Coordinates of C-alpha atoms in Angstrom, one line a residue:
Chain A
X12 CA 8.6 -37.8 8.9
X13 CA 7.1 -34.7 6.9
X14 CA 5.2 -32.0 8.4
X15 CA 1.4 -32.9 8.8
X16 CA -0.6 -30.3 6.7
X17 CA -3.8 -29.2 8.0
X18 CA -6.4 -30.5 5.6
X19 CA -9.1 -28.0 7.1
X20 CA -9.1 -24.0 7.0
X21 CA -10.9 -22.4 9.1
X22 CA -11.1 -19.0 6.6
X23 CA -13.1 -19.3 3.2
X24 CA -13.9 -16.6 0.9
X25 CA -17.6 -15.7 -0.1
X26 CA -16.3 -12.6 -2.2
X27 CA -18.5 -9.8 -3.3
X28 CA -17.8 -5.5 -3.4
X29 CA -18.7 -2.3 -1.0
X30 CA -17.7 1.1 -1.7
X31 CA -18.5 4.2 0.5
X32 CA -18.2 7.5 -0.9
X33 CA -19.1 10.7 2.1
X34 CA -19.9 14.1 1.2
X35 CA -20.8 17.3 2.8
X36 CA -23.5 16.1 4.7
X37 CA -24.4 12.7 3.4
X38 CA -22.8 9.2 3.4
X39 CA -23.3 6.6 0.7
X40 CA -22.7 2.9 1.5
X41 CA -23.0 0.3 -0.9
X42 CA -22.5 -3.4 -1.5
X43 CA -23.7 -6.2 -3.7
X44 CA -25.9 -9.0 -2.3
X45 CA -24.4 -12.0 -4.0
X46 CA -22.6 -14.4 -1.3
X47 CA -20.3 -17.5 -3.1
X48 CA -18.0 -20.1 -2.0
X49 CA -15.7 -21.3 -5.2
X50 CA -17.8 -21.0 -8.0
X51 CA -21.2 -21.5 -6.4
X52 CA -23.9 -18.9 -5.8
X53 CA -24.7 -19.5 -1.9
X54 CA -27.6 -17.0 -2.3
X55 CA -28.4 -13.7 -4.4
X56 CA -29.9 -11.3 -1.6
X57 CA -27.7 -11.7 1.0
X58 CA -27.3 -8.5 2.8
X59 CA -23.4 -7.3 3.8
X60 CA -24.1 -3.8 5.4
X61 CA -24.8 -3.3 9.0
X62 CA -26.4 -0.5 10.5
X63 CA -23.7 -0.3 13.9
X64 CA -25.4 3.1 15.1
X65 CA -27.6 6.0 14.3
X66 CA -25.7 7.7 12.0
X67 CA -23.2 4.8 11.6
X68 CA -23.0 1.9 8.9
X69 CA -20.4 -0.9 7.8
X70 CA -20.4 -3.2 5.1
X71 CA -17.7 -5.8 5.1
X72 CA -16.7 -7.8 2.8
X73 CA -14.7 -11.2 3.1
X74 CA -15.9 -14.5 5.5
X75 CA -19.2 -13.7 6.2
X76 CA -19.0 -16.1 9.1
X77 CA -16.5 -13.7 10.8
X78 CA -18.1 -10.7 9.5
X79 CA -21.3 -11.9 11.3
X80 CA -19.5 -12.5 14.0
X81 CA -17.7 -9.0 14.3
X82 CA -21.2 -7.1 13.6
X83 CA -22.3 -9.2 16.6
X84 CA -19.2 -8.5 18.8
X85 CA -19.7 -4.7 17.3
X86 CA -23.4 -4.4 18.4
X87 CA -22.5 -5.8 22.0
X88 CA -20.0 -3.2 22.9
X89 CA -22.3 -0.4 21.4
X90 CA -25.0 -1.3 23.6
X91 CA -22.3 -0.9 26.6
X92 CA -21.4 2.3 25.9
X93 CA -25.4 2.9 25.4
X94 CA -25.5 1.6 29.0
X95 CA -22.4 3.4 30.7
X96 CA -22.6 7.1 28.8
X97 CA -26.8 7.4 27.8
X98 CA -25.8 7.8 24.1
X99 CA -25.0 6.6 21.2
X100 CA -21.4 6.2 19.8
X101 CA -20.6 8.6 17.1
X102 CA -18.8 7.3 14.0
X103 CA -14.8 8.4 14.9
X104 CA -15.9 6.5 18.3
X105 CA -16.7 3.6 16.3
X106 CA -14.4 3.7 13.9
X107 CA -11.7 2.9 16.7
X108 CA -13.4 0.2 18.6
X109 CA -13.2 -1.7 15.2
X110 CA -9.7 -0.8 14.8
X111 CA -9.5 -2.4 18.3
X112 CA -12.2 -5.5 17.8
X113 CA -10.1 -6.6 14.5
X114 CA -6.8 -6.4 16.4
X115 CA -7.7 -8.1 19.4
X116 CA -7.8 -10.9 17.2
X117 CA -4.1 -10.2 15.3
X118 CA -3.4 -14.1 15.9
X119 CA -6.3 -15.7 14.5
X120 CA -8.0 -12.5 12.1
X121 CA -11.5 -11.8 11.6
X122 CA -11.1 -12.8 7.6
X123 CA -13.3 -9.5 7.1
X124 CA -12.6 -6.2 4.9
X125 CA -14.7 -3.3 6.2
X126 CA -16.0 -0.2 5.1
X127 CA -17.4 2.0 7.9
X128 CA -19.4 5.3 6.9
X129 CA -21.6 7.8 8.2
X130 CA -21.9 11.4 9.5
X131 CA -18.8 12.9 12.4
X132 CA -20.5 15.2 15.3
X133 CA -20.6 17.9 12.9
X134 CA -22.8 16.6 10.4
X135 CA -20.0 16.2 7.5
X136 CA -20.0 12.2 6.1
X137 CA -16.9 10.4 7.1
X138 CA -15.6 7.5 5.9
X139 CA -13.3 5.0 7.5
X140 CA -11.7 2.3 5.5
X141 CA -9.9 -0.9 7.0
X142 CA -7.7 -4.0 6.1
X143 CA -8.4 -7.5 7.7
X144 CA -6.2 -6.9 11.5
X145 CA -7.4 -3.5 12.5
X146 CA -5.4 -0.6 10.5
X147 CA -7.5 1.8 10.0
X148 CA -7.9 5.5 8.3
X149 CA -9.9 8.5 7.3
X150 CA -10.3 9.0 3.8
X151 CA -13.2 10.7 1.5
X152 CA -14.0 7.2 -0.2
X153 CA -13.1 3.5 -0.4
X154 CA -13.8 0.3 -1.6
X155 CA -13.4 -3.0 -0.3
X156 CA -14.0 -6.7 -1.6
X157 CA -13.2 -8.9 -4.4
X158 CA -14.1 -6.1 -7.2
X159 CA -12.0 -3.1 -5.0
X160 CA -8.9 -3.6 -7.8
X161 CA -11.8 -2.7 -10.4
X162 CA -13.4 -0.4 -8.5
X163 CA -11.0 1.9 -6.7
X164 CA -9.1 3.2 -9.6
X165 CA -12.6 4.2 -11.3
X166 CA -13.5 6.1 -7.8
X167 CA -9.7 7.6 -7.5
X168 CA -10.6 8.8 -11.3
X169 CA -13.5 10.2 -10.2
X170 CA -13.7 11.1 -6.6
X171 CA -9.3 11.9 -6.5
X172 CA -9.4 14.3 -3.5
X173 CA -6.2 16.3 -1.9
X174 CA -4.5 13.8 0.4
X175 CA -5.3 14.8 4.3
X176 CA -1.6 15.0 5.1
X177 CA -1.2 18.0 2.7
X178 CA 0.4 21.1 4.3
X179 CA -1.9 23.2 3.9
X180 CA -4.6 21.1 4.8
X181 CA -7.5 20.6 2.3
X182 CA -10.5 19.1 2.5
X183 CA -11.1 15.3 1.6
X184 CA -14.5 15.4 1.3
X185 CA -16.0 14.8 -2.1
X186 CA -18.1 18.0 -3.6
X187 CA -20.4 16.0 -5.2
X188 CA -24.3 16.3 -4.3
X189 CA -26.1 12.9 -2.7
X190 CA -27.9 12.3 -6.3
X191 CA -24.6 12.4 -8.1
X192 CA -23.1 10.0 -5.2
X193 CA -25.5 7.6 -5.8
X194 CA -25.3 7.4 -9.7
X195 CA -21.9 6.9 -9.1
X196 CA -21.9 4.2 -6.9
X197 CA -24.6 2.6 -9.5
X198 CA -22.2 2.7 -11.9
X199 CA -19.4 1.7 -10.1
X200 CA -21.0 -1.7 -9.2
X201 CA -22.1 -2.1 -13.0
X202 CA -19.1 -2.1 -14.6
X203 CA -17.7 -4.3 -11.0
X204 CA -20.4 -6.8 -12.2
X205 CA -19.2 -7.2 -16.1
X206 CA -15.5 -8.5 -14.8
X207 CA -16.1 -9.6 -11.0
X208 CA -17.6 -12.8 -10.8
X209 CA -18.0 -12.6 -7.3
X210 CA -19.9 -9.2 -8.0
X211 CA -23.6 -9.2 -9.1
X212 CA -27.2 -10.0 -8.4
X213 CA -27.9 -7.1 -6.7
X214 CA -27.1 -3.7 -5.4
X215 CA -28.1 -2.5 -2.1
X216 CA -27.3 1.4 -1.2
X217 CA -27.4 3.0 2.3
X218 CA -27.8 6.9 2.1
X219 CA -27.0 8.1 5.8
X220 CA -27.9 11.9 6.2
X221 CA -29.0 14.1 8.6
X222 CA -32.3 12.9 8.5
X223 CA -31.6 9.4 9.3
X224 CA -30.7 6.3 6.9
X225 CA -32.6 5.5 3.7
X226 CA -32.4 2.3 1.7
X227 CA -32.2 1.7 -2.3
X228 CA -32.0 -1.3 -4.0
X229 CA -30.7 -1.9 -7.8
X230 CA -30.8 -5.4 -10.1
X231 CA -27.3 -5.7 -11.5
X232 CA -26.1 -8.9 -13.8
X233 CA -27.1 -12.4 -12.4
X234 CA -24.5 -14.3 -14.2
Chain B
X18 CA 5.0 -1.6 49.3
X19 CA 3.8 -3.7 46.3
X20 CA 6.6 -3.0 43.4
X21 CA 4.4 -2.4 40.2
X22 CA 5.9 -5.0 38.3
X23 CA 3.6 -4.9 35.0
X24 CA 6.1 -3.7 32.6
X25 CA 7.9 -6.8 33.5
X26 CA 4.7 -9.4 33.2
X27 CA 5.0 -11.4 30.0
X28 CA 2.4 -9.8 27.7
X29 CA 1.6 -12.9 25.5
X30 CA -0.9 -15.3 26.7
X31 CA -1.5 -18.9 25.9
X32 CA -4.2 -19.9 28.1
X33 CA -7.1 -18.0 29.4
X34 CA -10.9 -16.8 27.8
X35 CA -10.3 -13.5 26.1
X36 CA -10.3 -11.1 28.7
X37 CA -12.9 -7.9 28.6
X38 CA -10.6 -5.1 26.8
X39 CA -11.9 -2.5 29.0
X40 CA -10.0 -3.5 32.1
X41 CA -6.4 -2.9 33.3
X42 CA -4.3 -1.5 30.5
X43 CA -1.3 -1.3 32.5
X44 CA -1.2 -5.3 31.3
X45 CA -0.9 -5.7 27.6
X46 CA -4.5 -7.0 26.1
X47 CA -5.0 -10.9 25.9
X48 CA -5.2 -12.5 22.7
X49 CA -6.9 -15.2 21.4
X50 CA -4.6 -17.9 19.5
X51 CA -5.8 -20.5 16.9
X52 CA -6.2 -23.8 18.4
X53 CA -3.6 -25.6 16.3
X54 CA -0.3 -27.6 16.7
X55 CA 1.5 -25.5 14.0
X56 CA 1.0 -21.8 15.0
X57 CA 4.1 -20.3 12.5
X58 CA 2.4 -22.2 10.1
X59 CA -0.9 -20.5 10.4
X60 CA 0.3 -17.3 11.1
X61 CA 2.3 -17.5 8.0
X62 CA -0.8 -18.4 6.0
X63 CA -2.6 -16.1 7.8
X64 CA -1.0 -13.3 7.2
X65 CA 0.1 -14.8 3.4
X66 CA -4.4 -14.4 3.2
X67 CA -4.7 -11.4 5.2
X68 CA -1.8 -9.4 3.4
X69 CA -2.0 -6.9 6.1
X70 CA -0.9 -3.1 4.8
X71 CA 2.9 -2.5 4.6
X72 CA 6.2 -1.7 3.0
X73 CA 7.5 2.3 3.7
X74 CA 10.1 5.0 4.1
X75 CA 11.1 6.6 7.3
X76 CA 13.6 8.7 8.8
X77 CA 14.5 10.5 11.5
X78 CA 17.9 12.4 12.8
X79 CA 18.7 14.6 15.6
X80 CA 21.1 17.7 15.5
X81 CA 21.6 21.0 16.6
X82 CA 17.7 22.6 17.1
X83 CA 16.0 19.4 17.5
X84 CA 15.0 16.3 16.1
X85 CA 13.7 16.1 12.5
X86 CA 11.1 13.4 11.5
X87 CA 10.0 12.5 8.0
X88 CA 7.7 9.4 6.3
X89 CA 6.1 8.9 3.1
X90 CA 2.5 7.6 3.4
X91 CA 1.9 4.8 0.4
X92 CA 0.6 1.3 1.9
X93 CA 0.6 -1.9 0.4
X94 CA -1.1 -4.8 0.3
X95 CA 1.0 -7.7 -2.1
X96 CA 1.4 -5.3 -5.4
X97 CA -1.6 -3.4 -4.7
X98 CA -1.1 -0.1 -3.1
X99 CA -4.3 0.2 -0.6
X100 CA -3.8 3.7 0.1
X101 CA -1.4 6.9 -0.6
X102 CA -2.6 9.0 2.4
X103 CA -1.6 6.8 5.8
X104 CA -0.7 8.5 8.3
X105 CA 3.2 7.0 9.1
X106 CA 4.5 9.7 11.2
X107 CA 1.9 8.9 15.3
X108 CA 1.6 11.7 17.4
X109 CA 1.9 9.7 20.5
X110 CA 2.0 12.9 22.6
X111 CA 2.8 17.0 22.5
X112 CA 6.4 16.3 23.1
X113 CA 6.6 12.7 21.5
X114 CA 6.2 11.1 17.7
X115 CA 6.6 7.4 16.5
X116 CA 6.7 6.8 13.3
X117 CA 5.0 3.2 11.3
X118 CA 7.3 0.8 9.5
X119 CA 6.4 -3.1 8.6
X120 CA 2.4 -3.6 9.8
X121 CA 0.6 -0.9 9.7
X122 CA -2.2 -2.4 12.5
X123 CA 0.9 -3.2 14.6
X124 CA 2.1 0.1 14.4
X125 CA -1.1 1.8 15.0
X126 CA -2.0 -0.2 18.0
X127 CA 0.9 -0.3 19.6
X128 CA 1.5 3.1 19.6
X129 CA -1.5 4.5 20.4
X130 CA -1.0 1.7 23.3
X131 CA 2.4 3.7 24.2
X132 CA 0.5 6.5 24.1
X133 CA -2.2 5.5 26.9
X134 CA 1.1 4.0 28.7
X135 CA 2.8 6.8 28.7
X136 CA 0.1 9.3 29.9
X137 CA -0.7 6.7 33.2
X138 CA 2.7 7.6 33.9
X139 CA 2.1 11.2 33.6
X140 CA -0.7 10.6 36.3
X141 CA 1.3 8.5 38.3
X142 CA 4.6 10.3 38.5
X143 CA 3.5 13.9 38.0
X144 CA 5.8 14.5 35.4
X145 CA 6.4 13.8 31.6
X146 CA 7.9 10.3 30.7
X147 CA 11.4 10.6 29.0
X148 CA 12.0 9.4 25.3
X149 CA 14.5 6.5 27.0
X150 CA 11.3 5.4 29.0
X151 CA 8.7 5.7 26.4
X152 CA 11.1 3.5 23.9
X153 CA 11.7 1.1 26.7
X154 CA 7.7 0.3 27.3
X155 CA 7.6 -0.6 23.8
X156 CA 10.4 -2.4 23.3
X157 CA 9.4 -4.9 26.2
X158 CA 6.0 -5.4 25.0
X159 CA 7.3 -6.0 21.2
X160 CA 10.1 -8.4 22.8
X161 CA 6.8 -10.2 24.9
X162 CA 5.9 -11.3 21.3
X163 CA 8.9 -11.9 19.7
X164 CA 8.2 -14.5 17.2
X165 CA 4.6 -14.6 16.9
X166 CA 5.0 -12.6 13.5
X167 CA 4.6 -8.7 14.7
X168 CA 5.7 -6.0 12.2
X169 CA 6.9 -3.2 13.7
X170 CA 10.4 -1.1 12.8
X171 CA 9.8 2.1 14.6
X172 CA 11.6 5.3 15.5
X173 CA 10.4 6.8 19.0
X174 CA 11.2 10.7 19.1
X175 CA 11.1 13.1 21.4
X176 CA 12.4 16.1 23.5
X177 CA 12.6 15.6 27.2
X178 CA 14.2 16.9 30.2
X179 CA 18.2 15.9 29.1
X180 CA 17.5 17.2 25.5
X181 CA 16.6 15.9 22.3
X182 CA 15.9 11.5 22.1
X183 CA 15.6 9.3 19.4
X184 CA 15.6 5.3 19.5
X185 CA 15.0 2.4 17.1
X186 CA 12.5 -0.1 18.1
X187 CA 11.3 -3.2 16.4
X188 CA 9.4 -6.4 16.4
X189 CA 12.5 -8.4 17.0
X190 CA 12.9 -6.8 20.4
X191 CA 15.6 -4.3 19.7
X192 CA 16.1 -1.3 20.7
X193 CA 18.5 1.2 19.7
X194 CA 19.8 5.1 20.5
X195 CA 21.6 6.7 17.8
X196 CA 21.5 10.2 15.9
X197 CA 20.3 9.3 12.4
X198 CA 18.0 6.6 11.6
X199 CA 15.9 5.4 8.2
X200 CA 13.1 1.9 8.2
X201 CA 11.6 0.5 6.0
X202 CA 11.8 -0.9 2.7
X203 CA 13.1 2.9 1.0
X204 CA 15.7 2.9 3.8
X205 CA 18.7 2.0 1.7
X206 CA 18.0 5.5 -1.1
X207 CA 16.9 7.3 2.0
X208 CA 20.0 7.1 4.2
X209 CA 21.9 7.3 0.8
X210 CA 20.9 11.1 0.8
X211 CA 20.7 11.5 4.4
X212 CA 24.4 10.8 5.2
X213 CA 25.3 12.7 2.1
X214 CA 23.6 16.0 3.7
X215 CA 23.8 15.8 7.2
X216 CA 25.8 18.2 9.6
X217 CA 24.9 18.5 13.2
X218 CA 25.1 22.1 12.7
X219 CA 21.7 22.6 10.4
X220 CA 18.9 24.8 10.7
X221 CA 15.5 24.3 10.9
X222 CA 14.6 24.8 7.2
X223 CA 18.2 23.3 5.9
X224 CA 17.1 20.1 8.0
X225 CA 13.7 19.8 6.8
X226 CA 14.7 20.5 3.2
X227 CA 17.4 17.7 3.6
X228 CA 14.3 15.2 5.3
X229 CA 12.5 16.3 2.4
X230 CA 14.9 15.1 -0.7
X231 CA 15.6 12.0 1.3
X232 CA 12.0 10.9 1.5
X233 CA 11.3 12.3 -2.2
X234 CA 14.6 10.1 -3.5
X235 CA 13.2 6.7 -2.0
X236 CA 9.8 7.4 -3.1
X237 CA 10.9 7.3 -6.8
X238 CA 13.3 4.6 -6.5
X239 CA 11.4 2.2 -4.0
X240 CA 7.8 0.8 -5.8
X241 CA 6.5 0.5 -1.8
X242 CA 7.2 3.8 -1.2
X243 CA 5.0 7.4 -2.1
X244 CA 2.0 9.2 -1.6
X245 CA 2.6 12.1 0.3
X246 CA 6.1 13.3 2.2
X247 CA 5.6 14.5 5.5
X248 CA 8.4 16.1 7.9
X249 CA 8.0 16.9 11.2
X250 CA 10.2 18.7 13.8
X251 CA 10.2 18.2 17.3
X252 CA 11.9 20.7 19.5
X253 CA 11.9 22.3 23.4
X254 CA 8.2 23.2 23.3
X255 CA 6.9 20.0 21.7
X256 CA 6.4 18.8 18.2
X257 CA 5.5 21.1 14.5
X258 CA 4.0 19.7 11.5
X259 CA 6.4 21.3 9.1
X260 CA 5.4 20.3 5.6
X261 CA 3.3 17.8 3.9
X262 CA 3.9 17.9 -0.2
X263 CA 2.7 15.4 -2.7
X264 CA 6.0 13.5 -4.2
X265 CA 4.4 13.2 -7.4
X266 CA 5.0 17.5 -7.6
X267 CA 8.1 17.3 -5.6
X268 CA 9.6 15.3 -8.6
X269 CA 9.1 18.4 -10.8
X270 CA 10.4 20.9 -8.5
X271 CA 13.6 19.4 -8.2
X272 CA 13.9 18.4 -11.6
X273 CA 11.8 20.8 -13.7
X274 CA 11.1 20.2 -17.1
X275 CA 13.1 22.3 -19.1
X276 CA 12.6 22.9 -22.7
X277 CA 14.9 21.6 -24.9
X278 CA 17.0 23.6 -27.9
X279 CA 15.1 22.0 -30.7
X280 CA 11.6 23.4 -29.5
X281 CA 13.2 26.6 -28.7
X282 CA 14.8 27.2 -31.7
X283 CA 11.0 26.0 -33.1
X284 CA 9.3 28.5 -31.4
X285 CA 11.8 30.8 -32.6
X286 CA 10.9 30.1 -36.0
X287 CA 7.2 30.4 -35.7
X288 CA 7.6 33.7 -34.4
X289 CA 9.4 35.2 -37.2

């Protein structure tokens, strides 16, 4: 009697990019709006970045359905530790209880790629950059998604910092100013959109600086 | 007297809701498991989808001053290298290292699980928990979830009370003490190298030189293997970052690029 196949997944893929790129004192996070399923277009202006705390943002990329869930799950525990310590999580805080969240479910992964970016206790933008059950590390710029083979070798072009485990140590930290960031992530996602098809519609960038979290939007290639 | 029987509990669970993950850590965390009838089957597709970070060189020895510890730091996800700056080589404590092989979230959880382990027992006993001890707690909780598809080929490290430790761990659930040890896809050029060199009678800087080649040889032979080689040295007053040099300029400082006759005998004539 042969094996009986489950004719069911419980994973799909709705594709699309996000990058993060932090600097001095600013963090850029970015991501296209377009969610799919095969070769449809679910919906143009679907939104994958998630503001987790003050000075704290993820986008994911992957199931959205899980992703949902794990911003949810995310949220909850943040509000916790609201409620036990009177403040808000900073981002290295954060950027654990994801590691954590995504391996507490090692058996049955969230189907998720995350970004998470945003400013340390000093002020400096830190990025944090994830694969689908909860390994995690610090690094000056990432990209996640269906597009991140496209994407990354364009930011290690641009962006190549000293690695962190350099003796001497050296900063990773991109010396780029937050315009220059920002045209970079612009074109990042155009050229993502002219050989991704799961990339496009639109771009959506979250500038987090000391100031607080500002929004841009940019129209990239509907087909 | 209650005996505190946790480290003998069987860590994996098959019923119960997921628990909250701030309570009781002596316990290993509870994990939720698909609802299916063929669980190697999903996990392999799982995983097959998920195509969590892996494939490495590691290697660690003891001899005369210590313990030396080295690791590249190149993941890879399928044929796609995710990143050339992880860190391999887990501090899990002053005194103690662990270094990643096989899945990188396996290895970082568990060990900075062994970590939080192994200072409770700090607390408890009022004293430092030997390297035997350490590798033991680990070893029990990876043999709890023997064949539920964990990735983890470790080397626990340290320097306790009877001198300098160093054990073999893995996801099968063995465990192993021994002097000279290399994981990981690289291993093979690695210990080529390593045995070649090693005499328990070393110094510091001959030893980390020797860790040094060894990791910089697998690099360029093994595709899963590069990035950044980092040695370490643990010794009587805890562990010491040592070096951390790109393999990429390693290359040419063992084998510089030396000008051949022809273009010196060219340069020769041009300066006539």
């Amino acid at each position: 009697m042969t094996k009986q196949q489950a004719n069911w997944s419980p994973y799909d893929n709705n594709g699309g990019s996000c990058v993060a790129i932090a600097g001095a004192d600013y963090c850029v996070i970015a991501a296209d709006t377009r969610m799919s399923t095969g070769y449809n277009i679910l919906t143009r202006e679907y939104s994958k970045i998630c503001k987790l705390a003050d000075k704290c943002v993820m986008a994911s990329s992957g199931f959205q359905a899980d992703v949902k869930a794990l911003q949810k799950q995310l949220a909850a525990r943040h509000l916790i530790y609201q409620h036990q310590h009177n403040k808000q999580m900073n981002c290295p805080a954060m950027a654990q209880l994801l590691s954590n969240t995504l391996y507490y479910k090692r058996f049955f992964p969230y189907y998720s790629f995350n970004v998470l970016g945003g400013l340390d206790n000093e002020g400096k933008g830190c990025v944090f950059t994830y694969d689908a059950v909860g390994s995690y590390e610090k690094v000056g710029y990432s990209s996640q998604g269906s597009g991140s083979t496209l994407i990354m070798p364009f930011l290690d072009n641009q962006l190549k910092s000293p690695s962190p485990l350099l003796l001497p140590v050296q900063d990773a930290v991109t010396p780029l100013v937050e315009a220059e960031a920002v045209n970079l992530v612009k074109t990042v996602f155009a050229s993502a959109s002219e050989r991704d098809i799961y990339t496009g519609d639109k771009l959506e960038i979250v500038v987090v600086t000391a100031d607080g979290i500002r929004r841009e939007y940019m129209e990239l290639r509907k087909d | 007297m209650k005996l505190d029987t946790s480290g003998l509990e069987s860590a994996a669970p098959v019923w119960g809701a997921p628990s909250e993950l701030v309570d009781g850590f002596s316990a290993a965390p509870l994990f939720e498991v698909p609802n299916t009838t063929d669980f190697d089957g999903f996990q392999k597709e799982a995983i097959q989808m998920v195509k969590p970070a892996k494939g490495t060189t590691t290697l660690a020895f003891i001899f005369k001053e210590g313990v030396m510890v080295a690791a590249d730091s190149r993941a890879s996800m399928g044929g796609y290298i995710s990143s050339q700056s992880v860190k391999k080589i887990i501090e899990i404590n002053p005194y103690m290292l662990g270094t990643m092989a096989g899945g990188a979230a396996d290895c970082q959880f568990w060990h900075r699980n062994l970590g939080i382990k192994c200072r409770l027992h700090e607390l408890a006993n009022k004293r430092r928990i030997s390297v035997t001890g350490a590798s033991k707690l680990l070893a029990n909780i990876l043999y709890s979830y023997r064949g539920m598809g964990l990735s983890v080929g470790t080397m626990i490290a340290g320097w306790d009370e009877t001198g300098p430790g160093l054990y073999y761990v893995d996801s099968e659930g063995g465990r192993l003490k021994g002097m000279r040890f290399s994981v990981g896809s690289g291993s093979p050029y690695a210990y080529g190298v390593l045995d070649n060199g090693y005499r328990y009678d070393m110094s510091v800087e001959e030893a980390a030189e020797l860790a040094r080649r060894a990791i910089y040889h697998a690099t360029f032979r093994d595709g899963a293997s590069g990035g950044v080689a980092s040695v370490y040295y643990v010794g009587p007053s805890g562990w010491k970052k040592l070096s951390g040099d790109d393999v990429g300029e390693l290359h040419y400082k063992y084998y510089p690029v030396m000008p051949s006759t022809v273009e010196q005998e060219m340069i020769e004539v041009a300066g006539a």
